[in-house]
Every structure is written in C-alpha cells, then in structure tokens.
PDB file of C-alpha atoms in Angstrom:
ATOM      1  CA  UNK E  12    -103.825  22.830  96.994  1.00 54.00           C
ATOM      2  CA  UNK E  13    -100.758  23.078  99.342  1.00 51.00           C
ATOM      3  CA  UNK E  14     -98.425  25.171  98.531  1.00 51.00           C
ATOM      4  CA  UNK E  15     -94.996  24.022  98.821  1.00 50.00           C
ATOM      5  CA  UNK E  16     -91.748  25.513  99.014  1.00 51.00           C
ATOM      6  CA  UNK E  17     -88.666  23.849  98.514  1.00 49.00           C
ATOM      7  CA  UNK E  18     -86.478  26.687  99.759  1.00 50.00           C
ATOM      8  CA  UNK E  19     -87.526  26.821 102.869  1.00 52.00           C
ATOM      9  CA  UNK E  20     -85.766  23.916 105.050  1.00 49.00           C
ATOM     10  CA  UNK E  21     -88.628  24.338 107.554  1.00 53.00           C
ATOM     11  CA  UNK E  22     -90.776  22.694 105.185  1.00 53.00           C
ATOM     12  CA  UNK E  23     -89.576  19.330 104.582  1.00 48.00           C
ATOM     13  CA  UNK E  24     -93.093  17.487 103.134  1.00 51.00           C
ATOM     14  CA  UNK E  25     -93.263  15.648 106.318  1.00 51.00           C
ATOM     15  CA  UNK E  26     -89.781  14.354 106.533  1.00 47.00           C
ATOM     16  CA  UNK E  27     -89.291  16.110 109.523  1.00 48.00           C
ATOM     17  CA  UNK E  28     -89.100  12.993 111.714  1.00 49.00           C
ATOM     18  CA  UNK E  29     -85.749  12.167 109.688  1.00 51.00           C
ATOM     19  CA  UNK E  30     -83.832  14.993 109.226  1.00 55.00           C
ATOM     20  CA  UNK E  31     -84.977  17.951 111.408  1.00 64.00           C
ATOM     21  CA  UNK E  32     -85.297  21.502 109.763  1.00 67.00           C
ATOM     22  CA  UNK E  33     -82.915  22.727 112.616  1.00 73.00           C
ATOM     23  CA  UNK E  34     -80.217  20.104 111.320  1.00 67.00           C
ATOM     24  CA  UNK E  35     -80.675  21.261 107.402  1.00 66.00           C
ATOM     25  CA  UNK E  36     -80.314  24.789 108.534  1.00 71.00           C
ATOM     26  CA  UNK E  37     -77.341  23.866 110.952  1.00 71.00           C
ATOM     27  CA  UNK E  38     -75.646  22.209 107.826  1.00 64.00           C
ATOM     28  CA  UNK E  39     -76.392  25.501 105.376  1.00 68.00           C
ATOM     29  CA  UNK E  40     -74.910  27.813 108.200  1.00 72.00           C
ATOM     30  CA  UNK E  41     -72.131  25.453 108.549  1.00 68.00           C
ATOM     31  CA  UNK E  42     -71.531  25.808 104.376  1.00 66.00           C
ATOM     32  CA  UNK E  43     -72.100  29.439 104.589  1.00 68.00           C
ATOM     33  CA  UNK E  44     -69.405  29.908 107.107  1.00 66.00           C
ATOM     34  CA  UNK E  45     -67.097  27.992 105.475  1.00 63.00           C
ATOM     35  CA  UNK E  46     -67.342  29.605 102.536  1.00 59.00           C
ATOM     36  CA  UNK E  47     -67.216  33.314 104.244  1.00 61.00           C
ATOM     37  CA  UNK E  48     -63.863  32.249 105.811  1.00 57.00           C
ATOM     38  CA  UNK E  49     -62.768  30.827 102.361  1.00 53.00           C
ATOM     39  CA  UNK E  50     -62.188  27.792 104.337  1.00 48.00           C
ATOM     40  CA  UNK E  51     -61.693  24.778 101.107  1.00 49.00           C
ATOM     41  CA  UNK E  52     -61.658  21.220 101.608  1.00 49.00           C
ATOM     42  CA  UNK E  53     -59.166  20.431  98.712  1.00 48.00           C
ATOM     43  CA  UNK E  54     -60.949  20.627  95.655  1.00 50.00           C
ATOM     44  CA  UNK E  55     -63.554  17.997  97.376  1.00 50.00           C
ATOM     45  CA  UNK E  56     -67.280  18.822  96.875  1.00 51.00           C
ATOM     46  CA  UNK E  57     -69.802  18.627  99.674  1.00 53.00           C
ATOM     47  CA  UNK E  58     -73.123  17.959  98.505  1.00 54.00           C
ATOM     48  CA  UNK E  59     -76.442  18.059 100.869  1.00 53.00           C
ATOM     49  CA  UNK E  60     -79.013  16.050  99.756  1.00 54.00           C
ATOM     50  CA  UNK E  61     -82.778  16.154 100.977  1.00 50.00           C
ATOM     51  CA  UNK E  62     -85.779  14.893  99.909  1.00 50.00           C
ATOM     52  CA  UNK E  63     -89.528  16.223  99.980  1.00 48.00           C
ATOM     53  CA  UNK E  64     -92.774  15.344  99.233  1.00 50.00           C
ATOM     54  CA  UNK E  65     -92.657  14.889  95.086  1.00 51.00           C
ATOM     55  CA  UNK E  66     -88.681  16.039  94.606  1.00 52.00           C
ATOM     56  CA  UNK E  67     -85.973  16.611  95.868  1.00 50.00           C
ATOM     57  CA  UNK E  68     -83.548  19.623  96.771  1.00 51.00           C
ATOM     58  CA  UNK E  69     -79.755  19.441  96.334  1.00 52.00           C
ATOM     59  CA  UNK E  70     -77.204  21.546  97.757  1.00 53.00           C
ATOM     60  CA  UNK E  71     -73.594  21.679  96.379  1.00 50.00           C
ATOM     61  CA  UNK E  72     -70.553  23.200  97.224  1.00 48.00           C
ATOM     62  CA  UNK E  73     -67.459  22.520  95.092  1.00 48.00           C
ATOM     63  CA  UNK E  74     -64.280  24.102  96.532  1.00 47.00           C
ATOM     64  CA  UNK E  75     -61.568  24.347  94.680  1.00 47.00           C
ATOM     65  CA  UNK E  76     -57.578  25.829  94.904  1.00 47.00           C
ATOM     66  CA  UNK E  77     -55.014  25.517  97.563  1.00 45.00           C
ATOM     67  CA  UNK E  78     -55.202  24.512 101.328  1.00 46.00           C
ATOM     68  CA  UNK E  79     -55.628  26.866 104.062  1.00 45.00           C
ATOM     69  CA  UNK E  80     -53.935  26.074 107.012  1.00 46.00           C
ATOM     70  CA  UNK E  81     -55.714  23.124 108.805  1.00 47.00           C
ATOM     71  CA  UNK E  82     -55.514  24.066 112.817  1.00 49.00           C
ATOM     72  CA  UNK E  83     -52.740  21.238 114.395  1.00 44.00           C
ATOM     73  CA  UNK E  84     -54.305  18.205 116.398  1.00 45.00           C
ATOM     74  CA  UNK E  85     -54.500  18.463 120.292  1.00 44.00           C
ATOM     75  CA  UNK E  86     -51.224  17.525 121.427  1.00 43.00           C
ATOM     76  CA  UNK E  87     -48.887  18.677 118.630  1.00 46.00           C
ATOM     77  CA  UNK E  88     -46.585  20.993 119.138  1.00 51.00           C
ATOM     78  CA  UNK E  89     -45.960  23.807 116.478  1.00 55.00           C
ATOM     79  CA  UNK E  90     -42.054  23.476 115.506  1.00 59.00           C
ATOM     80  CA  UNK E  91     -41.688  19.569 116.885  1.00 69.00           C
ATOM     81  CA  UNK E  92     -38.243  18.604 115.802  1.00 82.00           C
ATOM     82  CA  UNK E  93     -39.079  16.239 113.115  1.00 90.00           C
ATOM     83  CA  UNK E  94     -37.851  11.894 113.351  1.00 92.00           C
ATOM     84  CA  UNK E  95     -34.042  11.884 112.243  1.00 92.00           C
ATOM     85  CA  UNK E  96     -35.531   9.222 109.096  1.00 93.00           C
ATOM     86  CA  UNK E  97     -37.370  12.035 108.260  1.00 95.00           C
ATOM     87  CA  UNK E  98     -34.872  14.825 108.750  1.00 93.00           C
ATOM     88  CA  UNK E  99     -32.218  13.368 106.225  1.00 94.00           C
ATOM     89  CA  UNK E 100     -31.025  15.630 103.504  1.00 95.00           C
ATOM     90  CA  UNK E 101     -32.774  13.509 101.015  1.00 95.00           C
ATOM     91  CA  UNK E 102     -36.282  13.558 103.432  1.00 95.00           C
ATOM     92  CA  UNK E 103     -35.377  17.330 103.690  1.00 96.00           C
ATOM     93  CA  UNK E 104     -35.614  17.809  99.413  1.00 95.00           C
ATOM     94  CA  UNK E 105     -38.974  15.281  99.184  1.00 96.00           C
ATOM     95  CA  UNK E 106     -40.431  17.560 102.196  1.00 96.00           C
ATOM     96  CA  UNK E 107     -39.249  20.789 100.217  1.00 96.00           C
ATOM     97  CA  UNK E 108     -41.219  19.185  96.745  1.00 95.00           C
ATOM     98  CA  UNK E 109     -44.693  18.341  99.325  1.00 95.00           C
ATOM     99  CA  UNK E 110     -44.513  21.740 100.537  1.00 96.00           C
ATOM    100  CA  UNK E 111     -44.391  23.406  97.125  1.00 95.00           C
ATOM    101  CA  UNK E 112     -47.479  20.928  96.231  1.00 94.00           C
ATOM    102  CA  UNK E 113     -49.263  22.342  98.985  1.00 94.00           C
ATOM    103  CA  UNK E 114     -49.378  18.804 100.352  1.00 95.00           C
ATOM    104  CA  UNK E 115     -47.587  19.654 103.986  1.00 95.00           C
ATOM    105  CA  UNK E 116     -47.367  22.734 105.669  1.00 95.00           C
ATOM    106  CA  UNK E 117     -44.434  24.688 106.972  1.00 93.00           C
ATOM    107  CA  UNK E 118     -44.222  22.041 109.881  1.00 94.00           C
ATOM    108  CA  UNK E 119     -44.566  19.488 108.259  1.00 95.00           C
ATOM    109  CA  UNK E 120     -48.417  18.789 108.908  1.00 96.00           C
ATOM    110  CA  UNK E 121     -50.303  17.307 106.036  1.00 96.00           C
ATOM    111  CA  UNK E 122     -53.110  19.559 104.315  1.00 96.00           C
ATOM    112  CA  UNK E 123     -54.456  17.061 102.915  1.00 95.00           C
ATOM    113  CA  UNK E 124     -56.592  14.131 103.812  1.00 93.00           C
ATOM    114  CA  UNK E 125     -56.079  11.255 106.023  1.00 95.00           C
ATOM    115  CA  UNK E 126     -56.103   8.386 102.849  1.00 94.00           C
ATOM    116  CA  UNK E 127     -53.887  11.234 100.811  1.00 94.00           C
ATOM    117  CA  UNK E 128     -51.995  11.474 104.243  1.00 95.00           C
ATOM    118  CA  UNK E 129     -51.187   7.679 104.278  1.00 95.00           C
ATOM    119  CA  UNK E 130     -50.215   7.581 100.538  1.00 95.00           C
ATOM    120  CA  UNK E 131     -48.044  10.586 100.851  1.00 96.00           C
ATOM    121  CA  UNK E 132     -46.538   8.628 103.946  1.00 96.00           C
ATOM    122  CA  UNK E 133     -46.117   5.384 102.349  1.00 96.00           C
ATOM    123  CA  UNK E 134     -44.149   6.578  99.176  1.00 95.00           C
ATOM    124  CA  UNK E 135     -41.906   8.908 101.468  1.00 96.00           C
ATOM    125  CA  UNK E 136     -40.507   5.622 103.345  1.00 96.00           C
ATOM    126  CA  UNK E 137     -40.454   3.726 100.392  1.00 95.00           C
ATOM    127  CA  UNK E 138     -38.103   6.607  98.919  1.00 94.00           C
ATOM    128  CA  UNK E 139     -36.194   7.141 102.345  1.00 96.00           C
ATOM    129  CA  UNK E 140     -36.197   3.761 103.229  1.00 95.00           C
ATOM    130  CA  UNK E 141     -37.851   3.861 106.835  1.00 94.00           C
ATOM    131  CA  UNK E 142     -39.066   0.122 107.270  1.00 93.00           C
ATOM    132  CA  UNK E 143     -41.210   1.464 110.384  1.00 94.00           C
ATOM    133  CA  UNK E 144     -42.844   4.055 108.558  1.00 95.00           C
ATOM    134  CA  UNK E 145     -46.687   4.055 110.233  1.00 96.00           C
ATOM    135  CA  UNK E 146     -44.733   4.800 113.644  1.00 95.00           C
ATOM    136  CA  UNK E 147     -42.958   7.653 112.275  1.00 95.00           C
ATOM    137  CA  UNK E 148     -45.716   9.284 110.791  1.00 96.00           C
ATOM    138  CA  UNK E 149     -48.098   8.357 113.237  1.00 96.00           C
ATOM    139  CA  UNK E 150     -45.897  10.098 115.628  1.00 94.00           C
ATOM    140  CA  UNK E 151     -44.922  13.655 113.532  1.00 96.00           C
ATOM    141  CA  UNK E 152     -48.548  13.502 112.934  1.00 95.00           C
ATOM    142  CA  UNK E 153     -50.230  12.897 116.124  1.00 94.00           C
ATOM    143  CA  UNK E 154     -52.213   9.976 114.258  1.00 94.00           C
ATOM    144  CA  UNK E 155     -53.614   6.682 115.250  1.00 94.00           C
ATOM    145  CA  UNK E 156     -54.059   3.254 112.557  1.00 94.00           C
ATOM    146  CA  UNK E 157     -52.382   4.949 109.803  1.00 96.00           C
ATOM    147  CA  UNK E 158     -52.333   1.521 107.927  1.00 94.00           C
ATOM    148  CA  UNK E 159     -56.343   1.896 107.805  1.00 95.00           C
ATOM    149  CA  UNK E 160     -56.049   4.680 106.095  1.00 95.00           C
ATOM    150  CA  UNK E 161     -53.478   3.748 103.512  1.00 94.00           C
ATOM    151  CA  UNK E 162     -55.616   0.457 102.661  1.00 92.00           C
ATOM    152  CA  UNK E 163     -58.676   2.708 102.530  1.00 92.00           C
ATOM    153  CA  UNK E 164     -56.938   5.046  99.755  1.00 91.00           C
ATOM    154  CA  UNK E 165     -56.118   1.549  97.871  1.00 89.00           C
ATOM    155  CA  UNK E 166     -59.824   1.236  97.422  1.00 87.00           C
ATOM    156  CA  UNK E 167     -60.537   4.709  96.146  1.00 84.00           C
ATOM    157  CA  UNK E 168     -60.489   5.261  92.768  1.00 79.00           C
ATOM    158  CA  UNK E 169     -59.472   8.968  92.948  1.00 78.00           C
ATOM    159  CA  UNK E 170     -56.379   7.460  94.995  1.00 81.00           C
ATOM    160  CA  UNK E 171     -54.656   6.706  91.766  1.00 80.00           C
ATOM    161  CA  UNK E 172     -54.463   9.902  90.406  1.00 84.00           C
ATOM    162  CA  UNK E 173     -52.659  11.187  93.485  1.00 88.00           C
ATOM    163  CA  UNK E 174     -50.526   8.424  93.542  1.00 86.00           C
ATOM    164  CA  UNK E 175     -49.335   9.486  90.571  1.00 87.00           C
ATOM    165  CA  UNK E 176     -49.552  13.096  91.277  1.00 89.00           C
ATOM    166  CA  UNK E 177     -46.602  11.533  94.057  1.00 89.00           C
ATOM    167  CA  UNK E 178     -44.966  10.035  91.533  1.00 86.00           C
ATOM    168  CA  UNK E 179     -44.236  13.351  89.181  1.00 89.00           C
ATOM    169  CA  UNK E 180     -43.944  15.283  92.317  1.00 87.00           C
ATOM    170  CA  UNK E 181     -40.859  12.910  93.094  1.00 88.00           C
ATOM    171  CA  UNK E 182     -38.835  12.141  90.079  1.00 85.00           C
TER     172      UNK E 182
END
C-alpha cells in the first residue's frame, strides 16, 4: 500500500502535471510571509485549494483588522496636491470620515480594494457633486477604467454592505 501524505506539497497523487509542487510551495511561502510581516488583505480570506489522489487539502488564511499601508503605484507621487473638487472644505470633512474608517490613507490613497475603491469614489462625487468623477479619481489615484470596477462592485454581493458602511460613514 502507498503511503500518502497530504502534508507534503511534493506529493500531489499525480497531479503534478497541473499544479507543480514548486508552485504550492511558492504560494505557502508567499502566505507565510505575509503573515510574518502582518501584511492583511482587509478582512478578505485567501484560501488554497488542491486536490490529491482520494481528498483533498485546503489551506486558509482569514485576515482580519485594519489596513497596513499599501506601497503607492509607480508614478504617484507621495504628497500630490489633491483635484480642487476634491480639496473643498466639504471633500476635506468626507476625506477626514474615510481616513478615520481606515478607507484612505494619509494621502489620500485608498486601502482598500479596487471595486471598494470605485464605490468609495462614486458616492464622494455624488456628495461633492463632481459630474467627471472617474477622471478625478482616476487621476489622484494613478488608475485606469475605474467605471469597470464600480460596475464590477454592483455585481458583488458583499458590495452592499459597504455601500452602506458609506452611507453611515457619511451622514
């Protein structure tokens, strides 16, 4: 009888042809490291899933609490004057209310994800009243197709409970 072990990602019951050993052990350093430099992904859970012969192995890694600074996008410059729309005294108490959320960071850079990002973005103009808003985000934020991102958080169901995190956050 073969002796298996389900620990060991260089035994993968002959799955090796789809998902290497050196990429499963690439992936668990990767998870290790993040965890040593109590990097968190906001509360999101990364899960690696393999399979071998007869069962199959799951990984999880649920971080939770606040963001650690995210490193700023090639390009951006720390302390960028921000838009004038977004430098208004009424932009300057919504940005104060993000920051406190841990949503933004001191320079205005979101800590959150890209869909969050857009939804955060999109009920900030709606409040301010910036009609161009995906340029002037796109801009403070060194991004690209904004909108994609905004119509992608309409179809997640988790969306809805930031939006109305937002909504609190804002009265």
């Amino acid at each position: 009888m073969k002796k298996r072990n389900e620990d060991d990602p260089d035994n993968l019951g002959g799955l090796g042809d789809m998902l290497p050993a050196e990429v499963l052990k690439m992936l668990n350093e990767l998870l290790e490291q993040m965890h040593r430099t109590g990097h968190i992904n906001q509360g999101s859970k990364i899960e690696v899933v393999y399979v071998a012969s007869g069962g199959q192995h799951v990984e999880t890694q649920v971080n939770i609490g606040t963001a650690s600074p995210q490193p700023l996008p090639k390009g951006k410059e720390v302390g960028k004057p921000l838009p004038e729309a977004l430098s208004t005294e009424a932009a300057m108490a919504l940005w104060k209310k993000v920051q406190r959320a841990g949503y933004v960071d001191a320079d205005y850079q979101p800590l959150i994800s890209r869909t969050q990002s857009a939804l955060l973005a999109d009920a900030m103009a709606e409040r301010l009243g910036i009609r161009e808003k995906w340029k002037v985000f796109e801009a403070l934020w060194n991004r690209k197709n904004m909108y994609r991102d905004y119509y992608k958080a309409l179809n997640l169901r988790q969306s809805l409970a930031f939006q109305d995190e937002i909504k609190k956050l804002f009265r």
